[in-house]
XYZ file of C-alpha atoms in Angstrom:
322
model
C 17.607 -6.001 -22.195
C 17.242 -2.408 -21.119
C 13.701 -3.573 -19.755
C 14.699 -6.416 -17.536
C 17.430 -4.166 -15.795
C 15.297 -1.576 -15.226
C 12.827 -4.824 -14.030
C 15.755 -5.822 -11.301
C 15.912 -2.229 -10.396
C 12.354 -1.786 -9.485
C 12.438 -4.927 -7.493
C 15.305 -3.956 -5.749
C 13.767 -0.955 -4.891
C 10.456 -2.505 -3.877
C 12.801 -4.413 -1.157
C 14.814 -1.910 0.193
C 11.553 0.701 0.730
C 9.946 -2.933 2.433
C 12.350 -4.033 4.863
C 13.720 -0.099 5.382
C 10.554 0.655 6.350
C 10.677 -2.418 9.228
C 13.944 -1.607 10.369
C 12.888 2.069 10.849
C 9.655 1.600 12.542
C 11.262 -0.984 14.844
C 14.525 1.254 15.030
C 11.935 4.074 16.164
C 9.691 2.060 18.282
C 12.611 0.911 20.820
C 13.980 4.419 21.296
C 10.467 5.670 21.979
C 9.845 2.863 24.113
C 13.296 3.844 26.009
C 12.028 7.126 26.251
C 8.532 5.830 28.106
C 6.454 6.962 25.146
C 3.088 5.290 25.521
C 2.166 2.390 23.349
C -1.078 3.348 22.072
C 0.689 6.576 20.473
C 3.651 4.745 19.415
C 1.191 2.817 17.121
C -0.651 5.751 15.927
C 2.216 7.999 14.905
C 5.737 5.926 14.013
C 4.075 2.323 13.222
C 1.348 4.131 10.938
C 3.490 6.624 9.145
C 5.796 3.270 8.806
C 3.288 1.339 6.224
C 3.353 5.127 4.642
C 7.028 5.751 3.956
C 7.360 3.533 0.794
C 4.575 5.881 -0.900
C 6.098 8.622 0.362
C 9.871 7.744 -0.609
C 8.529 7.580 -4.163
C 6.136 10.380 -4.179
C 8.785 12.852 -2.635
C 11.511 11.294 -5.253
C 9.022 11.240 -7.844
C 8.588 14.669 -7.154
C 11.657 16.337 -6.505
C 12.681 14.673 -9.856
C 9.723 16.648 -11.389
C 8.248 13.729 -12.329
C 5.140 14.493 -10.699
C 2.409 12.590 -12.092
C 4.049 9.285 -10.203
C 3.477 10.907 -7.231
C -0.311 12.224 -7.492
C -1.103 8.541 -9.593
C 1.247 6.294 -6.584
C -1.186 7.898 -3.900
C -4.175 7.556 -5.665
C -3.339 3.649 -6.636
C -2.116 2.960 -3.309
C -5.294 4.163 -1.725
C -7.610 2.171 -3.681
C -5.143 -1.094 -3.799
C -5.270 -0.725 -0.251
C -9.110 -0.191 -0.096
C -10.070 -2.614 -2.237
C -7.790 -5.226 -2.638
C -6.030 -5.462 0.945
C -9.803 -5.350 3.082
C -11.320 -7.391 0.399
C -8.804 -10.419 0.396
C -8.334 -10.022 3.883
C -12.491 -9.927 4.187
C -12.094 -13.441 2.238
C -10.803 -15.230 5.448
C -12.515 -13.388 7.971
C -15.685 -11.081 8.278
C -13.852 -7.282 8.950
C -15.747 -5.985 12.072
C -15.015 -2.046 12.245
C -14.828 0.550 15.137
C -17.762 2.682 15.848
C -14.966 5.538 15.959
C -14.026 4.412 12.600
C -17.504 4.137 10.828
C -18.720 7.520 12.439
C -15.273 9.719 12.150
C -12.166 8.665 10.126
C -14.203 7.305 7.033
C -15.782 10.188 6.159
C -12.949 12.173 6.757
C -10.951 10.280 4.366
C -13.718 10.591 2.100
C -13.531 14.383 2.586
C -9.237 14.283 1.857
C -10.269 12.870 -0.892
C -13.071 15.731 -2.131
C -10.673 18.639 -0.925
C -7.693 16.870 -3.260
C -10.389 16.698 -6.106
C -11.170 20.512 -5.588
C -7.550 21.224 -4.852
C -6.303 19.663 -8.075
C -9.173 20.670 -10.352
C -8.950 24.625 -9.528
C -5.861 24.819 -11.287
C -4.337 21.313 -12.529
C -2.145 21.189 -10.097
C -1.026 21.317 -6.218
C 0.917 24.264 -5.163
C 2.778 25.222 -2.260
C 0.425 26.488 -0.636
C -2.207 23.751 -1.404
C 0.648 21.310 0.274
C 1.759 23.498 3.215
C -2.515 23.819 3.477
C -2.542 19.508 3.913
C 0.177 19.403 5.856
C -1.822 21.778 8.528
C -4.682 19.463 8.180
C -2.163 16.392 8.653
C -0.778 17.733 11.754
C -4.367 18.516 13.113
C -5.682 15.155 12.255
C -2.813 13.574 14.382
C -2.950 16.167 17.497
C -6.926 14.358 17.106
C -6.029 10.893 17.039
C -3.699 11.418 20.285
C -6.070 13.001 21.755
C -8.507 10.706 20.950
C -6.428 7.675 22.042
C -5.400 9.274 25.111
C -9.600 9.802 26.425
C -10.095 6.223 25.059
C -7.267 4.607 27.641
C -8.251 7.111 30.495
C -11.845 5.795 29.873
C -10.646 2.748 31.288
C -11.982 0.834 28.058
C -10.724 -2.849 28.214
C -10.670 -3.179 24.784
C -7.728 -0.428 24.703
C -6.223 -1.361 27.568
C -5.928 -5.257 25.654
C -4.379 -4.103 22.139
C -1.905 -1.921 24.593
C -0.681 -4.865 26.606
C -0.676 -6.566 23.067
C 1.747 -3.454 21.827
C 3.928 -3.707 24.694
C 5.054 -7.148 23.563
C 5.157 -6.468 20.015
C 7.513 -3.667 20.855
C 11.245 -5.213 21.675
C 13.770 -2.744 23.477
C 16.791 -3.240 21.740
C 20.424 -1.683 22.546
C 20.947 1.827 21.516
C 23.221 1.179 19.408
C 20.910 -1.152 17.469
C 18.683 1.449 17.499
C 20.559 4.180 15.955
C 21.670 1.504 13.363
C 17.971 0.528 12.380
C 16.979 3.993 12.029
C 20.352 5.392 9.866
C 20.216 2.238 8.254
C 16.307 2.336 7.458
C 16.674 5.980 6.002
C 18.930 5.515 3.532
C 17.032 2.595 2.442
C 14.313 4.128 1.688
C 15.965 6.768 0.186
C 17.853 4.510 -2.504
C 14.628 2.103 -2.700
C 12.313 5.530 -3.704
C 15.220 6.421 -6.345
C 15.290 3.206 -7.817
C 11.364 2.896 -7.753
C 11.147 5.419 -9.598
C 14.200 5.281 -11.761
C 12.658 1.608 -12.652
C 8.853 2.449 -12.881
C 9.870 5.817 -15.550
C 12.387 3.158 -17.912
C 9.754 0.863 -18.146
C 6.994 3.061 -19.014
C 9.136 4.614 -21.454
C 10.393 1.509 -23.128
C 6.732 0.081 -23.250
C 5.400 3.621 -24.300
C 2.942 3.749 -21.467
C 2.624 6.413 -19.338
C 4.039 7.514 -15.779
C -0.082 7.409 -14.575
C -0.713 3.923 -15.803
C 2.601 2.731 -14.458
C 1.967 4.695 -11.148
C -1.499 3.213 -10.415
C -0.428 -0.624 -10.720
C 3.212 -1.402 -10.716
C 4.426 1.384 -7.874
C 1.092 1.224 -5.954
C 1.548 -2.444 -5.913
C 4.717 -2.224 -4.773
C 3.850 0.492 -2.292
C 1.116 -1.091 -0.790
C 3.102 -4.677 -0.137
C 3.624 -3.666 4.030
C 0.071 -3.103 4.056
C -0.995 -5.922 2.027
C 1.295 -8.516 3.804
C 0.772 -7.258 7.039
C -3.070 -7.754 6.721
C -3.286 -10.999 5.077
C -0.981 -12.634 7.575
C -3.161 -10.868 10.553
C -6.274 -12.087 8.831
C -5.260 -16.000 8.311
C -4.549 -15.412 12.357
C -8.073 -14.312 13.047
C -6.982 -10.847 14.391
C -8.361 -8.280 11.875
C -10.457 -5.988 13.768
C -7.746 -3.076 13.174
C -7.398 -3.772 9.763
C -10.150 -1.924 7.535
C -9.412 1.298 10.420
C -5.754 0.555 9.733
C -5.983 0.994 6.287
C -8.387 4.044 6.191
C -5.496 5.927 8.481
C -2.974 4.823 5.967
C -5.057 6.403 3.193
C -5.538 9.665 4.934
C -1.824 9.902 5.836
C -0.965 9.481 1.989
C -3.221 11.808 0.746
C -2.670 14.525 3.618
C 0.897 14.152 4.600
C 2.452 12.589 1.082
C 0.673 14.709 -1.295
C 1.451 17.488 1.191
C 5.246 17.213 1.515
C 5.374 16.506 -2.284
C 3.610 19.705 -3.151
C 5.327 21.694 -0.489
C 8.800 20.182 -2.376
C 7.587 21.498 -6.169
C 4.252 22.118 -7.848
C 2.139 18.255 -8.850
C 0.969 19.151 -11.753
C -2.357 17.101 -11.759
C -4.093 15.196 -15.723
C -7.535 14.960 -16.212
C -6.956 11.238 -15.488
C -5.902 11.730 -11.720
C -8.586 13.503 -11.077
C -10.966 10.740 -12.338
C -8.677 8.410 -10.410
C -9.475 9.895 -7.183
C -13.206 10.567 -8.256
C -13.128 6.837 -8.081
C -11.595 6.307 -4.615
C -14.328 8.360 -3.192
C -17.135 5.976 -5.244
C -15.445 3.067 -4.250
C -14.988 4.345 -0.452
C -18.759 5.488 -0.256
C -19.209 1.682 -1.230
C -17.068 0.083 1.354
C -18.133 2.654 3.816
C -21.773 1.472 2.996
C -20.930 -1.895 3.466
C -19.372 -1.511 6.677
C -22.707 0.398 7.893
C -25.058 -2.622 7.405
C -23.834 -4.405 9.779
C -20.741 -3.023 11.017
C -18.605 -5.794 9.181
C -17.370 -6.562 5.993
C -18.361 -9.804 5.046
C -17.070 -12.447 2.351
C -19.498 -11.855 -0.262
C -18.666 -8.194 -0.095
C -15.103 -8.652 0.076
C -15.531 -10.723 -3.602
C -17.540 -7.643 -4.646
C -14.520 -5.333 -3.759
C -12.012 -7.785 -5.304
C -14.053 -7.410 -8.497
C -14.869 -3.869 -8.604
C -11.009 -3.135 -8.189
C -11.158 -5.743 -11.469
C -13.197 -3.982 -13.409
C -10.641 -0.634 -12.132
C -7.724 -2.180 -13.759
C -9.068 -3.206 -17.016
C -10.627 0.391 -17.047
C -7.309 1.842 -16.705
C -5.530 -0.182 -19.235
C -8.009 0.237 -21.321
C -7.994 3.762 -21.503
């Protein structure tokens, strides 16, 4: 009995991060959009760090609750759910093409967040204050570099840009202040009681099950996590508009590992297991794979999106396996 309700709870939770997430982003969008904040940067700050605030709901509850290996295992099963299992079912409908910018910049820097969090964690098992405040830096860096980057791109002229930013004006509705205010507020605290009862949920049943907060972290809560991302990409995908995606989800995995991890160590001290570091040993395999394929011929294709599907397989028997 105590399982199911702790069952309801998780779901519950999953919801309430989900749609508080929308209503903030949206919430967000309008008033930037009020305030004559381009498009392009609208996208690349509020609307990215929106697929991110689940994850980060539960990392930073995770982690103020010292309950820290959820929050080192969410980030590390988030990124390669949304790696694996988002690009390659979304690569199932439609060949992924992907950005030069992409392929030449932002995957190997991901790659990289991923090597500094291996070095970072394995120096002393854990993530200190400093270590977060030191991501964070490199978080705020990145995004002064993707503005930047997006701002040279539009005042190139590039048609391309100046397309997915007429596309973002009409995605973006202006709605009354009021609404506005009541989106974000209401989006906030959300979130807030969908990260507590994530976690609350995810910690009963791995107790009453006797697994552990790692296993539990890297399937049920990145899972649930990842569902914006997920959602978002198959329904873009069965539409024939997934040129963003595979980009899309590389930012998201930067921002979780940079500005979640960072936040959450900058809160109290992750103390890090042998098995998340052999977690995110495997994100960087399984990115130098994708990244690989991508290079070939600047697409993921169907074949190679069954390959990903599988290797993620093989990830999850490993895991409960172990």
């Amino acid at each position: 009995m105590e399982i199911l309700k702790s069952a309801v709870i998780l779901v519950i939770g999953f919801v309430l991060l989900i749609k508080g997430a929308d209503y903030f982003v949206e919430g967000s969008s309008s008033v930037a959009k009020k305030f004559k904040v381009p498009s392009l940067i609208i996208g690349m700050t509020i609307v990215a760090m929106g697929t991110s605030l689940p994850e980060l709901a539960v990392s930073v509850t995770a982690s103020m609750a010292g309950n820290n290996t959820l929050a080192v295992s969410n980030v590390a099963g988030s990124n390669i759910f949304n790696l694996m299992v988002v690009c390659g079912a979304c690569a199932l409908f439609t060949p992924l093409t992907i950005e030069k910018n992409t392929l030449m910049k932002e995957f190997p820097f991901s790659i990289l967040c991923a090597g500094l969090l291996v070095v970072m964690g394995y120096l002393g098992m854990s993530l200190g204050r400093v270590d977060g405040v030191i991501l964070l830096v490199i978080f705020a860096v990145y995004l002064f570099w993707m503005i930047q980057s997006a701002k040279k791109a539009r005042t190139a002229g590039d048609k391309l840009e100046a397309e997915e930013e007429a596309l973002a004006e009409e995605e973006i509705k202006i709605l009354p202040m009021w609404k506005c205010i009541v989106f974000i507020i209401g989006g906030m605290i959300a979130i807030k009681f969908g990260g507590d009862f994530v976690v609350d949920g995810a910690s009963a049943i791995a107790a009453g099950f006797g697994l552990s907060q790692t296993l539990i972290g890297l399937t049920i809560v990145a899972l649930g996590t990842s569902l914006p991302e997920l959602v978002t990409s198959i329904v873009a995908a069965r539409k024939d508009e997934v040129d963003m995606a595979l980009g899309n989800v590389i930012g998201s995995n930067i921002f979780n590992i940079l500005l979640i991890l960072g936040v959450a160590a900058a809160i109290s001290p992750v103390t890090f297991l042998m098995e998340n570091i052999i977690d995110i040993i495997i994100l960087i395999i399984m990115s130098a794979v994708v990244w690989g394929f991508a290079w070939t011929s600047k697409k993921v294709n169907r074949k190679e999106g069954i390959i990903m599907l599988l290797m993620y397989a093989v990830y999850m028997v490993y895991i409960c396996m172990r």
